[in-house]
PDB file of C-alpha atoms in Angstrom:
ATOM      1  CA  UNK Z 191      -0.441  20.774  -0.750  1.00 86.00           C
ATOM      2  CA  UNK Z 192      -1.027  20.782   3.264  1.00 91.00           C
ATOM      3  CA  UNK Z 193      -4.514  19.054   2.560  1.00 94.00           C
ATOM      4  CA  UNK Z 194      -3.414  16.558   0.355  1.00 95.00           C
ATOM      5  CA  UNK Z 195      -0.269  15.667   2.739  1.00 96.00           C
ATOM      6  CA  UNK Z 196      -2.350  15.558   5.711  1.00 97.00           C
ATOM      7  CA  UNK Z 197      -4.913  13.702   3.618  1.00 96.00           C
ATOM      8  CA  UNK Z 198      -2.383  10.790   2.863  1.00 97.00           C
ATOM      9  CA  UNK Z 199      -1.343  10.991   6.791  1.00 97.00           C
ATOM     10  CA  UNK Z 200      -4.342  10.274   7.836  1.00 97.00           C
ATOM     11  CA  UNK Z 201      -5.292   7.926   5.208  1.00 97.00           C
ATOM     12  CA  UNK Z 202      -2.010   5.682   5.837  1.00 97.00           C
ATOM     13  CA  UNK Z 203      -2.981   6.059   9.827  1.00 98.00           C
ATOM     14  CA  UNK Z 204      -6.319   3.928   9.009  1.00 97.00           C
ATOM     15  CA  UNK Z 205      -5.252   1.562   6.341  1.00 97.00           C
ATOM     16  CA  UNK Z 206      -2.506   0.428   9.474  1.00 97.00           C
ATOM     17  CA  UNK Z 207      -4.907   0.986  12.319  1.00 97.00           C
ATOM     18  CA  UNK Z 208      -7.831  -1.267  10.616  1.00 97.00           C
ATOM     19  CA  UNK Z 209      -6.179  -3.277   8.368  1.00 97.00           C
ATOM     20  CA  UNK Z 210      -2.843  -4.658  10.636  1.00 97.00           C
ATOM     21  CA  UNK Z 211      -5.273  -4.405  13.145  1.00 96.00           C
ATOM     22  CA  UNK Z 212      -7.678  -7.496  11.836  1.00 96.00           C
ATOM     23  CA  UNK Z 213      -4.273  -9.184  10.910  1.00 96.00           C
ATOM     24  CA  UNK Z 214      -3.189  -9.298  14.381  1.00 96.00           C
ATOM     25  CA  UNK Z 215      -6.795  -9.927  15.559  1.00 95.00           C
ATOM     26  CA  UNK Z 216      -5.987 -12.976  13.393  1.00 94.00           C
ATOM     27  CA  UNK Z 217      -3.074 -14.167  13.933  1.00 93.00           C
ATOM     28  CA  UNK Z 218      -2.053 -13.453  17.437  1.00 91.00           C
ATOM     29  CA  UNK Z 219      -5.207 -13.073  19.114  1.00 92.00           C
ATOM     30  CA  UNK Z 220      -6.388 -16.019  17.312  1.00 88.00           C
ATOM     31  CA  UNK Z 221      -9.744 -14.614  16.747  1.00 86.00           C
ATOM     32  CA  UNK Z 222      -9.981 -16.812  13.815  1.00 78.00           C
ATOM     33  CA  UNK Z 223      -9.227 -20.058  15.566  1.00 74.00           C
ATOM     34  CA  UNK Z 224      -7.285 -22.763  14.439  1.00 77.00           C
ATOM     35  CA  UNK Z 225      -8.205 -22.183  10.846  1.00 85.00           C
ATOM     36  CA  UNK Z 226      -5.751 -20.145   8.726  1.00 90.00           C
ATOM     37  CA  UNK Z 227      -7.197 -20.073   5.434  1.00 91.00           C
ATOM     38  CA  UNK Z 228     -10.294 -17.749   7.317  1.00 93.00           C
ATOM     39  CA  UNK Z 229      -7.240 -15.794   8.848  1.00 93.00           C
ATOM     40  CA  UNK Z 230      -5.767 -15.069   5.866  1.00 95.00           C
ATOM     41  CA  UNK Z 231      -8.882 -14.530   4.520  1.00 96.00           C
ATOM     42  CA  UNK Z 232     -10.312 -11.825   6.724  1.00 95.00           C
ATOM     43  CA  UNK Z 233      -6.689 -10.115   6.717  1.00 96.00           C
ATOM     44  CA  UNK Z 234      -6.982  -9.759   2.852  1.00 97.00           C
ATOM     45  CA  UNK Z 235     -10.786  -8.374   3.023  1.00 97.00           C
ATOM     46  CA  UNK Z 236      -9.190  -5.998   5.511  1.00 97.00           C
ATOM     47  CA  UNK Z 237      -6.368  -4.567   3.576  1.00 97.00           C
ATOM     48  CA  UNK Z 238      -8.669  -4.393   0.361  1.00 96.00           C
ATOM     49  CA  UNK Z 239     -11.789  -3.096   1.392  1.00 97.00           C
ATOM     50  CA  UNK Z 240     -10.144  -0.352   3.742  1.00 97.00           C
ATOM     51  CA  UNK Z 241      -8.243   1.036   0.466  1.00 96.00           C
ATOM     52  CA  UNK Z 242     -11.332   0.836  -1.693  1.00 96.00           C
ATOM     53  CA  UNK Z 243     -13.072   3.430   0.667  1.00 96.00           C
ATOM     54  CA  UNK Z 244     -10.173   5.088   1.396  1.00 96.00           C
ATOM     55  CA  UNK Z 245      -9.831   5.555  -2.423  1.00 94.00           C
ATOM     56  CA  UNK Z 246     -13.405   7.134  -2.928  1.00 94.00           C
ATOM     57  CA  UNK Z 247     -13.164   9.204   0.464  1.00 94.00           C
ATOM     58  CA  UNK Z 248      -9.387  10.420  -0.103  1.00 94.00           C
ATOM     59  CA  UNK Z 249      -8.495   9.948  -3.381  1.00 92.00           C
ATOM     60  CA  UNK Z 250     -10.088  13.363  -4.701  1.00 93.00           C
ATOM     61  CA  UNK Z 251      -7.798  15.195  -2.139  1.00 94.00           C
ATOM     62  CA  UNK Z 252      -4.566  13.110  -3.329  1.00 93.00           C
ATOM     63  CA  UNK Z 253      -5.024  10.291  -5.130  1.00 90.00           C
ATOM     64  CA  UNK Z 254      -4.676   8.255  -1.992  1.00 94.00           C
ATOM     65  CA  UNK Z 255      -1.558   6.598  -2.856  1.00 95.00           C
ATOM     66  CA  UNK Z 256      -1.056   6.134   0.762  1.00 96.00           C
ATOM     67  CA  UNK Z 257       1.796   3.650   0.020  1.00 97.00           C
ATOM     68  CA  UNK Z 258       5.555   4.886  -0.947  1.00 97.00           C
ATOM     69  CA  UNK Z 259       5.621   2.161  -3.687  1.00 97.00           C
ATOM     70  CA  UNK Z 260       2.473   3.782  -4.949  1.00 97.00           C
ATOM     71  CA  UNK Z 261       3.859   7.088  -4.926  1.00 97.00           C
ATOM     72  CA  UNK Z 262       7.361   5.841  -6.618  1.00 97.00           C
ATOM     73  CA  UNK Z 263       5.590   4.413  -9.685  1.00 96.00           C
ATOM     74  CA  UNK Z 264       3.101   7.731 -10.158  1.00 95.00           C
ATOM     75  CA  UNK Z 265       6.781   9.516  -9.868  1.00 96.00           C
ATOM     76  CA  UNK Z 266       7.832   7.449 -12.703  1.00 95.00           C
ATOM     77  CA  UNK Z 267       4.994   7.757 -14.789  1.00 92.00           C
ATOM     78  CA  UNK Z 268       5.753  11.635 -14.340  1.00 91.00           C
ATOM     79  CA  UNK Z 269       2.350  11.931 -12.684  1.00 92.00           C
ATOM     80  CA  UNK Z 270       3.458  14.154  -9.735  1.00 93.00           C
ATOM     81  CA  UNK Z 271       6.163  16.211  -9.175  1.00 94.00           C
ATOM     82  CA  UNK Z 272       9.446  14.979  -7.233  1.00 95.00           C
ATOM     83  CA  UNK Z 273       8.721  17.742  -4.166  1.00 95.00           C
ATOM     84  CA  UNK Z 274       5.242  16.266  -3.945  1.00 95.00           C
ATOM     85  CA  UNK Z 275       6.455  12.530  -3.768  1.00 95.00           C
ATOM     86  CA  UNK Z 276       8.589  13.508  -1.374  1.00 96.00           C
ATOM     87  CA  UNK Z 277       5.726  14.846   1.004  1.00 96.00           C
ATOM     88  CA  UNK Z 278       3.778  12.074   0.412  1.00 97.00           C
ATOM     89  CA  UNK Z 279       6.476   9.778   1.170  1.00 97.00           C
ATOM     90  CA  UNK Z 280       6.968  11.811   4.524  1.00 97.00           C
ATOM     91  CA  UNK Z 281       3.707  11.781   5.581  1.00 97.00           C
ATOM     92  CA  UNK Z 282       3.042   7.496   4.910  1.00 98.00           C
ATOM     93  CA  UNK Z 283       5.711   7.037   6.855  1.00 98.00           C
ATOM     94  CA  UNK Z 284       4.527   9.173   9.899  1.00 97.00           C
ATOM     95  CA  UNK Z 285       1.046   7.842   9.259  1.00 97.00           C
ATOM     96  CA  UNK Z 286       2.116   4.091   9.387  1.00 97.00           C
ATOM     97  CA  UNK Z 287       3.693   4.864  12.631  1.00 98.00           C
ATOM     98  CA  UNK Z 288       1.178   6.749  14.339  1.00 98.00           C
ATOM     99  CA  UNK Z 289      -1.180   3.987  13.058  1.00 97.00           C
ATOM    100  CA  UNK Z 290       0.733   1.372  14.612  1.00 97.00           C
ATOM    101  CA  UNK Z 291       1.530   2.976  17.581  1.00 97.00           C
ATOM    102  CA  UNK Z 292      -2.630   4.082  18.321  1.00 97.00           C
ATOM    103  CA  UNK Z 293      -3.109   0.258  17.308  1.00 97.00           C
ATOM    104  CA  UNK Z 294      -0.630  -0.953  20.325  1.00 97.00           C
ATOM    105  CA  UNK Z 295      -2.182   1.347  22.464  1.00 96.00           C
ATOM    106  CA  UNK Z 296      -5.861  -0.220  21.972  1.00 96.00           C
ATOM    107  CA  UNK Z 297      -4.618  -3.806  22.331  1.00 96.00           C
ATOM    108  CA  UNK Z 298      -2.782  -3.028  25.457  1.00 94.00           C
ATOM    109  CA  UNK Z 299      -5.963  -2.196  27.448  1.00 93.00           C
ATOM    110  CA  UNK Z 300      -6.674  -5.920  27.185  1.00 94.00           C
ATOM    111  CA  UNK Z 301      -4.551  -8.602  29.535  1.00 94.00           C
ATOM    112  CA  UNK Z 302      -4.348 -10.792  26.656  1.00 93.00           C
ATOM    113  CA  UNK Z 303      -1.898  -8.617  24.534  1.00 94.00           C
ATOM    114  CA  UNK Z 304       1.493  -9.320  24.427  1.00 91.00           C
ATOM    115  CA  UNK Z 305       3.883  -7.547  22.482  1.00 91.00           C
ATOM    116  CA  UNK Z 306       6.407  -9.980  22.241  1.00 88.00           C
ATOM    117  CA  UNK Z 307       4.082 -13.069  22.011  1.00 91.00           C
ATOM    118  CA  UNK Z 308       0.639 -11.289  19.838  1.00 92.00           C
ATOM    119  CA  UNK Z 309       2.771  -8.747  17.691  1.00 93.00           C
ATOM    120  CA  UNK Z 310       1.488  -6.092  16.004  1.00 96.00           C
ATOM    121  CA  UNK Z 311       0.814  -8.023  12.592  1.00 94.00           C
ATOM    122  CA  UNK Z 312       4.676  -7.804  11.159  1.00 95.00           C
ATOM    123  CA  UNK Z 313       6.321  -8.499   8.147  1.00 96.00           C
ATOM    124  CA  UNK Z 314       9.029 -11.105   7.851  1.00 96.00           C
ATOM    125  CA  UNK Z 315      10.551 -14.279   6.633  1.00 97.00           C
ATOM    126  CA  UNK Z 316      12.655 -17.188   8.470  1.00 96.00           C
ATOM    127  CA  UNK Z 317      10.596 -17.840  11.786  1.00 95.00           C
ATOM    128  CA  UNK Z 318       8.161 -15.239  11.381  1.00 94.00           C
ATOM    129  CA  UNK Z 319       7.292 -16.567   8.026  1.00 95.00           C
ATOM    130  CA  UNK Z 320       4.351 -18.852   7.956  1.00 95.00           C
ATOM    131  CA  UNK Z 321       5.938 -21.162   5.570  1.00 96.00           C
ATOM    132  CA  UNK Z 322       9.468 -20.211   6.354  1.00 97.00           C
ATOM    133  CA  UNK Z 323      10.316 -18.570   3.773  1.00 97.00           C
ATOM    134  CA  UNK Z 324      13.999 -17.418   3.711  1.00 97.00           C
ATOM    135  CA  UNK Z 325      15.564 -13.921   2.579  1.00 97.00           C
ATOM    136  CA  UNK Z 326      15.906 -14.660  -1.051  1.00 97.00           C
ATOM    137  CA  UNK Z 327      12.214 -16.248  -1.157  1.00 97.00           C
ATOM    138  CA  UNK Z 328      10.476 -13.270   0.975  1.00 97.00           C
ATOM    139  CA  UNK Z 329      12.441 -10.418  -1.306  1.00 98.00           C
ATOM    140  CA  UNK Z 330      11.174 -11.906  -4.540  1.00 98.00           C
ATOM    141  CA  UNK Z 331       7.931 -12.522  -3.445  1.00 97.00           C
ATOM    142  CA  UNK Z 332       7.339  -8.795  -2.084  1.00 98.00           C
ATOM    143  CA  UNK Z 333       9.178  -7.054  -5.568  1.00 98.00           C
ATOM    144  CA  UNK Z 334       6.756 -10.045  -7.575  1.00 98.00           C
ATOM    145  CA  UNK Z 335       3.438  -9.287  -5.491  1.00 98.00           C
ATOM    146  CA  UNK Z 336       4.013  -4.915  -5.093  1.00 98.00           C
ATOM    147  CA  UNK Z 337       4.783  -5.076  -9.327  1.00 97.00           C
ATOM    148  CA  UNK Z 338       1.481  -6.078  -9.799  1.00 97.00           C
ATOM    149  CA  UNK Z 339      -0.124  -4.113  -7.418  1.00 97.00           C
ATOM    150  CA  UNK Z 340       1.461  -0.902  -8.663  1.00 97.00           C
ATOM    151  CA  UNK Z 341       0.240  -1.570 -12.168  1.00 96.00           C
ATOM    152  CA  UNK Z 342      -2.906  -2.448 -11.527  1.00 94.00           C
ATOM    153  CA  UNK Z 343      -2.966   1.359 -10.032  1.00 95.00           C
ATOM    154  CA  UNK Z 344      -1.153   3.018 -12.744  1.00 94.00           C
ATOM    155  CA  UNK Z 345      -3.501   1.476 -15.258  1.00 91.00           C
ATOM    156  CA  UNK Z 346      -6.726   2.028 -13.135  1.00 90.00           C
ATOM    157  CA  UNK Z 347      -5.529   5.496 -12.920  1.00 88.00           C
ATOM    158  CA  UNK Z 348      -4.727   6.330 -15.845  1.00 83.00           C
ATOM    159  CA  UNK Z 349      -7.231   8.893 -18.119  1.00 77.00           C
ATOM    160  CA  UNK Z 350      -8.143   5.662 -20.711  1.00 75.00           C
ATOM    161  CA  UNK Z 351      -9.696   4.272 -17.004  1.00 71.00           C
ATOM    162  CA  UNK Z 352     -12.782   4.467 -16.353  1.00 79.00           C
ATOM    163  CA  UNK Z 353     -12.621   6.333 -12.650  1.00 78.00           C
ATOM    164  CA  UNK Z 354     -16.020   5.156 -11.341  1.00 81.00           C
ATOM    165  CA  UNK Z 355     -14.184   1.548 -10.896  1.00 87.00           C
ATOM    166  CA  UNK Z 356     -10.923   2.392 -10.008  1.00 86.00           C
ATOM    167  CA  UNK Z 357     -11.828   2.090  -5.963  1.00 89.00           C
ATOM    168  CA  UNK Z 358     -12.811  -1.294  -7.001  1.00 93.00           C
ATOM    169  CA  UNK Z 359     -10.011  -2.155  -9.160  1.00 93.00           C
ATOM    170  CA  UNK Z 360      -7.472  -1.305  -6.413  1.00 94.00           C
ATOM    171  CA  UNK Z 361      -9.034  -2.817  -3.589  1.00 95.00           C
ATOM    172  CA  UNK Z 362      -9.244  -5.862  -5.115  1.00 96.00           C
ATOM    173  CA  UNK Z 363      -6.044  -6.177  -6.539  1.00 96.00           C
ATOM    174  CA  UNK Z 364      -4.620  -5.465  -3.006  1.00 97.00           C
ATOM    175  CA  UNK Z 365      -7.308  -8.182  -1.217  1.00 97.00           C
ATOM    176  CA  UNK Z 366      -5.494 -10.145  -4.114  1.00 96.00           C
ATOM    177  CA  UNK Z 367      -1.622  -9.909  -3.276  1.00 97.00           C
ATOM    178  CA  UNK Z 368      -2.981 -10.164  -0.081  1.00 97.00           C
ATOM    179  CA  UNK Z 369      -4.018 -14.048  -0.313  1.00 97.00           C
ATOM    180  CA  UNK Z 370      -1.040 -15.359  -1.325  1.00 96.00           C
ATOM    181  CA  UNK Z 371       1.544 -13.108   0.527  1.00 97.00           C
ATOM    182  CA  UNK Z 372       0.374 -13.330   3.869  1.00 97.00           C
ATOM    183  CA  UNK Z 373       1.442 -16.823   4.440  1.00 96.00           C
ATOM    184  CA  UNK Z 374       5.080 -16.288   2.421  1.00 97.00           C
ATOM    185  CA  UNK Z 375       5.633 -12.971   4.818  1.00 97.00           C
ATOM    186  CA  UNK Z 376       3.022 -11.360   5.901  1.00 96.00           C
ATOM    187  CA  UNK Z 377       2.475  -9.347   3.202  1.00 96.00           C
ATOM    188  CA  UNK Z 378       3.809  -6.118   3.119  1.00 96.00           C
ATOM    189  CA  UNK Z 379       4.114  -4.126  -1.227  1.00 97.00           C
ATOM    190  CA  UNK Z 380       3.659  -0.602   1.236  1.00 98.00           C
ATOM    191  CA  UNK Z 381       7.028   0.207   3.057  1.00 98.00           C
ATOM    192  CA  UNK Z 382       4.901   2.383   5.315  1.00 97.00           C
ATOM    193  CA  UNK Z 383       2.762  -0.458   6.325  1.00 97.00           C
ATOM    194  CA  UNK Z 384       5.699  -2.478   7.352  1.00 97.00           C
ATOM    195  CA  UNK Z 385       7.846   0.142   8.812  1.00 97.00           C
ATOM    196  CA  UNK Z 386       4.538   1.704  11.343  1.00 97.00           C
ATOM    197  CA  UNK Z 387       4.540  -2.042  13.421  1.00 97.00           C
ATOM    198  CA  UNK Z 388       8.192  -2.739  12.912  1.00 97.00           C
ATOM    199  CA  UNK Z 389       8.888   0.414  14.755  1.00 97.00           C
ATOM    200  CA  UNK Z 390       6.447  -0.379  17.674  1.00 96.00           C
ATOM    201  CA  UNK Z 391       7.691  -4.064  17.898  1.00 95.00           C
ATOM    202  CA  UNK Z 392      11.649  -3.732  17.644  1.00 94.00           C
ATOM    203  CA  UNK Z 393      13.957  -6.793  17.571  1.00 94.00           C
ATOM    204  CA  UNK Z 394      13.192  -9.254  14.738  1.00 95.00           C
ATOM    205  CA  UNK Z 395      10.621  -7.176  13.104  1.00 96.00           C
ATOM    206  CA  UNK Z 396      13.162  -3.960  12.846  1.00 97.00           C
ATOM    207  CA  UNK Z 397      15.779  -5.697  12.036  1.00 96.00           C
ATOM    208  CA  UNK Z 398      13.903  -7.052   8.868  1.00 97.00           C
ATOM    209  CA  UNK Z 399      11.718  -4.195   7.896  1.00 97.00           C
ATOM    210  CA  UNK Z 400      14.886  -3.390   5.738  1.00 97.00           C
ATOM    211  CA  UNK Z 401      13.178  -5.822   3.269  1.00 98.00           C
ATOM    212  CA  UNK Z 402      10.127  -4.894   3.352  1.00 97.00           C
ATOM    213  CA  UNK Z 403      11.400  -1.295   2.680  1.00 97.00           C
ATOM    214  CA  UNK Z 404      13.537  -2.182  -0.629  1.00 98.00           C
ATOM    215  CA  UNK Z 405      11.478  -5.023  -2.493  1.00 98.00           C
ATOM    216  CA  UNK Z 406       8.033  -2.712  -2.471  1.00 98.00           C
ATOM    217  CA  UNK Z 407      10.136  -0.005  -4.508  1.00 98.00           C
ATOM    218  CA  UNK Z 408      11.844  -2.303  -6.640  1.00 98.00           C
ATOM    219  CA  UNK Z 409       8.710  -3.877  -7.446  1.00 97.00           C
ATOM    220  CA  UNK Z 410       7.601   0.303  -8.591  1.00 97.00           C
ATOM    221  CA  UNK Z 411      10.363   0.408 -10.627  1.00 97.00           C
ATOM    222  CA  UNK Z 412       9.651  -2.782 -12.122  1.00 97.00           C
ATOM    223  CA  UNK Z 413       5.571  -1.811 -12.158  1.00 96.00           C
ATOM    224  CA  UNK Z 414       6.029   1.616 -13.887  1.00 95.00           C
ATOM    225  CA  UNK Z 415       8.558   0.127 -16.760  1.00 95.00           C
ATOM    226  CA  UNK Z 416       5.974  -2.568 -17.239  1.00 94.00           C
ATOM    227  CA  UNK Z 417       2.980   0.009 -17.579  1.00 92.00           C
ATOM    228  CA  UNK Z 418       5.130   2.383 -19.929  1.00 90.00           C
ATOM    229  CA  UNK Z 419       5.130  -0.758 -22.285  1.00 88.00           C
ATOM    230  CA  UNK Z 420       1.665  -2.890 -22.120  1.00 84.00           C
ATOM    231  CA  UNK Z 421      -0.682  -0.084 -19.979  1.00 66.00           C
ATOM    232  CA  UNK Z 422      -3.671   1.261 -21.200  1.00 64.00           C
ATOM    233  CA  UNK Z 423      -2.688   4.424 -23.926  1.00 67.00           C
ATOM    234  CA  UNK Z 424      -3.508   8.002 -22.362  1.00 62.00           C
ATOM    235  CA  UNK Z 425      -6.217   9.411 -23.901  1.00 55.00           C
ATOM    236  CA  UNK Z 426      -5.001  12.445 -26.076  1.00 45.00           C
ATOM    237  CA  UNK Z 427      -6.772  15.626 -25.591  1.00 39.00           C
ATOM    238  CA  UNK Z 428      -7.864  17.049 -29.150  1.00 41.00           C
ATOM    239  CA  UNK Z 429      -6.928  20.049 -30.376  1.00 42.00           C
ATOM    240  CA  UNK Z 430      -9.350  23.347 -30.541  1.00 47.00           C
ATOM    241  CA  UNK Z 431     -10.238  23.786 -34.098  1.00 49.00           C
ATOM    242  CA  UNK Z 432      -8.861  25.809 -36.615  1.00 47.00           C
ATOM    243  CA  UNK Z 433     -11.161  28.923 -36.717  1.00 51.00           C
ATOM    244  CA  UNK Z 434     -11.022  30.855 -40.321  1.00 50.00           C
ATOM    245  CA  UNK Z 435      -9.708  34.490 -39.823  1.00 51.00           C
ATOM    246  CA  UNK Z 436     -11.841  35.660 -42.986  1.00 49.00           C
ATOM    247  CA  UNK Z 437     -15.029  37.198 -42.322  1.00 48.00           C
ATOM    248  CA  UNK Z 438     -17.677  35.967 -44.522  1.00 45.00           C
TER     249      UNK Z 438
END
């Protein structure tokens, strides 16, 4: 249990570290100039191809959920025992933090980084939505975009999966979400990756991370009901055969 707790720590730590880290590269650095399609872009890639490694490296260890809304829906689909979610949910939060917290300390070596002005690649809707998306607009967007991400786990998880692909599966499903959520809020369908920069950023961030907290598990809920009905059939193991008592 302590590996596979310290293996979704750690794995959390990097998906926030690399991953918000080319986000805010992005978007308040402006690495990727004036255009935001290659922002958005680059940011999905990020998010994506991070969790397909982190799946083949860590996902042996614990299945690298590495995402509380990931963790909820395996719950659901009684894949892991409530105790065990709750580690896991305990260690994606510290990891998002820590993440976020060594990411702030790397930008602030340069004189460019603001905290206030460059952020630390935050969730949110109203003025730090790129479209302006209001409350309603942002919640139903992260429930919409973290349903579809948690089934596209479930199923690629499942035993009728094939698991050579599932690394593949998942990343691209999240480089996916990714595309169209990041200019309705940011993207967030992982409370832990939202909570890790909120925490490090304060004011409007914090105050809205509430959000990005609630939708990803309703979306869970919504993602394990939805698998119960139209996901791929376990594969049934077969029984031993009957062996004849009488000796010939």
């Amino acid at each position: 249990m302590f590996r596979r707790i310290a293996a979704e720590l750690v794995g959390t730590l990097l998906l926030v570290y690399f991953a918000v880290g080319v986000a805010t590269l992005s978007f308040g650095f402006g690495v990727a100039g004036r255009s935001l399609s290659a922002g958005v872009v680059a940011t999905a890639l990020a998010f994506g191809l991070v969790l397909l490694v982190l799946v083949y490296a860590i996902g042996p260890i614990s299945g690298c959920h590495i995402n509380p809304a990931v963790t909820l829906g395996v719950l659901l689909a009684r894949r892991i025992p409530p105790i065990d979610a709750v580690g896991y949910w305990l260690a994606q939060f510290a990891g998002g933090i820590l993440g976020a917290l060594l990411l702030w300390a790397t930008f602030s070596g340069s004189p460019l980084y603001s905290r206030s002005v460059t952020g630390l690649g935050a969730d949110g809707w109203g003025d730090a939505s790129l479209i302006r998306v209001d409350m309603g607009g942002a919640f139903l967007t992260e429930v919409v975009l973290t349903a579809l991400f948690v089934f596209i786990v479930l199923s690629m998880t499942s035993t009728a999966a094939i698991p050579s692909v599932a690394g593949v599966g998942i990343g691209l499903a999240l480089t996916t979400v990714h595309l169209i959520g990041i200019p309705i809020t940011g993207t967030s369908v992982n409370p832990a990756r939202s909570l890790g920069p909120a925490v490090v950023l304060g004011g409007t961030a914090l105050s809205q991370v509430w959000l990005f907290i609630v939708a990803p598990l309703v979306g869970a809920v919504v993602a394990a009901a939805l698998h119960s009905f139209v996901g791929p059939p376990e594969k049934e193991t077969p029984l031993p055969p009957v062996e004849d008592d009488e000796t010939p």
